[in-house]
Amino acid sequence: LLESKSLKLYMFAFRGIGDFHEKCTVDIGKRIADTIQPQWLRIAGFWNGRGGVSIDVVWEHGKIPNGVTPLSLDKRQLYTNW
């Protein structure tokens, strides 16, 4: 079980880190996976940088359960896959 407020505070800690968006997303995913040890975990980071360039990163841990579809990064389908 992961409390949403704790997750939010942890994610906000990355605001001041001068690192690549991809590395931050993977670090968040690895830390959560190590802490709660889920059978399967999908972390998606949708970073909106300045200048209108968005960076979308997906990291998965464990075997994908039956019936779960791969995440499409197509903006039109993002919220229908969750």
Short mmCIF file of C-alpha atoms in Angstrom, two decimals:
data_model
loop_
_atom_site.label_atom_id
_atom_site.label_comp_id
_atom_site.label_asym_id
_atom_site.label_seq_id
_atom_site.Cartn_x
_atom_site.Cartn_y
_atom_site.Cartn_z
CA LEU A 1 0.00 0.00 0.00
CA LEU A 2 1.34 3.41 -0.95
CA GLU A 3 -0.21 6.53 0.54
CA SER A 4 -0.90 9.19 -2.08
CA LYS A 5 0.34 12.07 0.09
CA SER A 6 3.66 10.32 0.71
CA LEU A 7 4.04 9.62 -3.00
CA LYS A 8 3.26 13.25 -3.84
CA LEU A 9 5.82 14.57 -1.36
CA TYR A 10 8.44 12.12 -2.65
CA MET A 11 7.80 13.15 -6.27
CA PHE A 12 7.99 16.85 -5.41
CA ALA A 13 11.48 16.23 -4.03
CA PHE A 14 12.61 15.69 -7.64
CA ARG A 15 11.69 19.24 -8.66
CA GLY A 16 15.05 20.61 -7.58
CA ILE A 17 17.18 17.79 -8.98
CA GLY A 18 19.02 18.74 -12.15
CA ASP A 19 18.79 15.38 -13.86
CA PHE A 20 17.22 13.91 -16.99
CA HIS A 21 13.46 13.28 -16.89
CA GLU A 22 13.98 9.67 -17.90
CA LYS A 23 16.39 9.02 -15.02
CA CYS A 24 14.05 10.63 -12.48
CA THR A 25 11.14 8.46 -13.67
CA VAL A 26 13.20 5.27 -13.48
CA ASP A 27 14.60 6.23 -10.04
CA ILE A 28 11.06 6.78 -8.73
CA GLY A 29 9.93 3.44 -10.14
CA LYS A 30 12.90 1.52 -8.74
CA ARG A 31 12.53 3.06 -5.29
CA ILE A 32 8.82 2.25 -5.14
CA ALA A 33 9.41 -1.31 -6.43
CA ASP A 34 12.17 -1.90 -3.86
CA THR A 35 10.01 -0.52 -1.05
CA ILE A 36 6.62 -2.16 -1.65
CA GLN A 37 7.79 -5.18 -3.71
CA PRO A 38 4.77 -5.42 -6.04
CA GLN A 39 4.24 -8.31 -8.43
CA TRP A 40 3.90 -5.77 -11.24
CA LEU A 41 4.32 -2.01 -11.36
CA ARG A 42 3.97 0.55 -14.14
CA ILE A 43 5.26 4.07 -13.67
CA ALA A 44 4.56 6.72 -16.28
CA GLY A 45 6.10 10.17 -16.15
CA PHE A 46 4.56 12.87 -18.30
CA TRP A 47 7.00 15.76 -18.08
CA ASN A 48 6.03 19.12 -19.54
CA GLY A 49 9.14 21.17 -19.94
CA ARG A 50 9.41 24.74 -21.05
CA GLY A 51 9.19 25.44 -24.74
CA GLY A 52 6.31 23.04 -25.39
CA VAL A 53 8.45 19.89 -25.53
CA SER A 54 6.92 17.09 -23.50
CA ILE A 55 8.84 13.99 -22.45
CA ASP A 56 6.80 10.86 -21.76
CA VAL A 57 8.56 7.98 -19.99
CA VAL A 58 7.15 4.56 -19.02
CA TRP A 59 8.95 2.09 -16.73
CA GLU A 60 7.61 -1.33 -15.81
CA HIS A 61 8.69 -3.85 -13.19
CA GLY A 62 7.68 -7.53 -13.08
CA LYS A 63 5.56 -9.63 -15.39
CA ILE A 64 2.57 -7.90 -16.97
CA PRO A 65 -0.66 -9.51 -15.69
CA ASN A 66 -3.00 -11.18 -18.16
CA GLY A 67 -5.46 -8.76 -19.68
CA VAL A 68 -3.32 -5.65 -19.20
CA THR A 69 -2.50 -3.92 -22.45
CA PRO A 70 0.78 -2.16 -23.15
CA LEU A 71 0.60 1.57 -22.49
CA SER A 72 0.21 3.69 -25.59
CA LEU A 73 1.92 7.05 -25.43
CA ASP A 74 -0.49 8.34 -28.05
CA LYS A 75 -2.04 11.39 -26.35
CA ARG A 76 -5.49 10.46 -27.67
CA GLN A 77 -5.40 7.06 -25.96
CA LEU A 78 -3.56 7.81 -22.71
CA TYR A 79 -6.53 7.91 -20.40
CA THR A 80 -8.41 4.98 -21.94
CA ASN A 81 -5.57 2.55 -21.12
CA TRP A 82 -5.44 3.28 -17.38
#
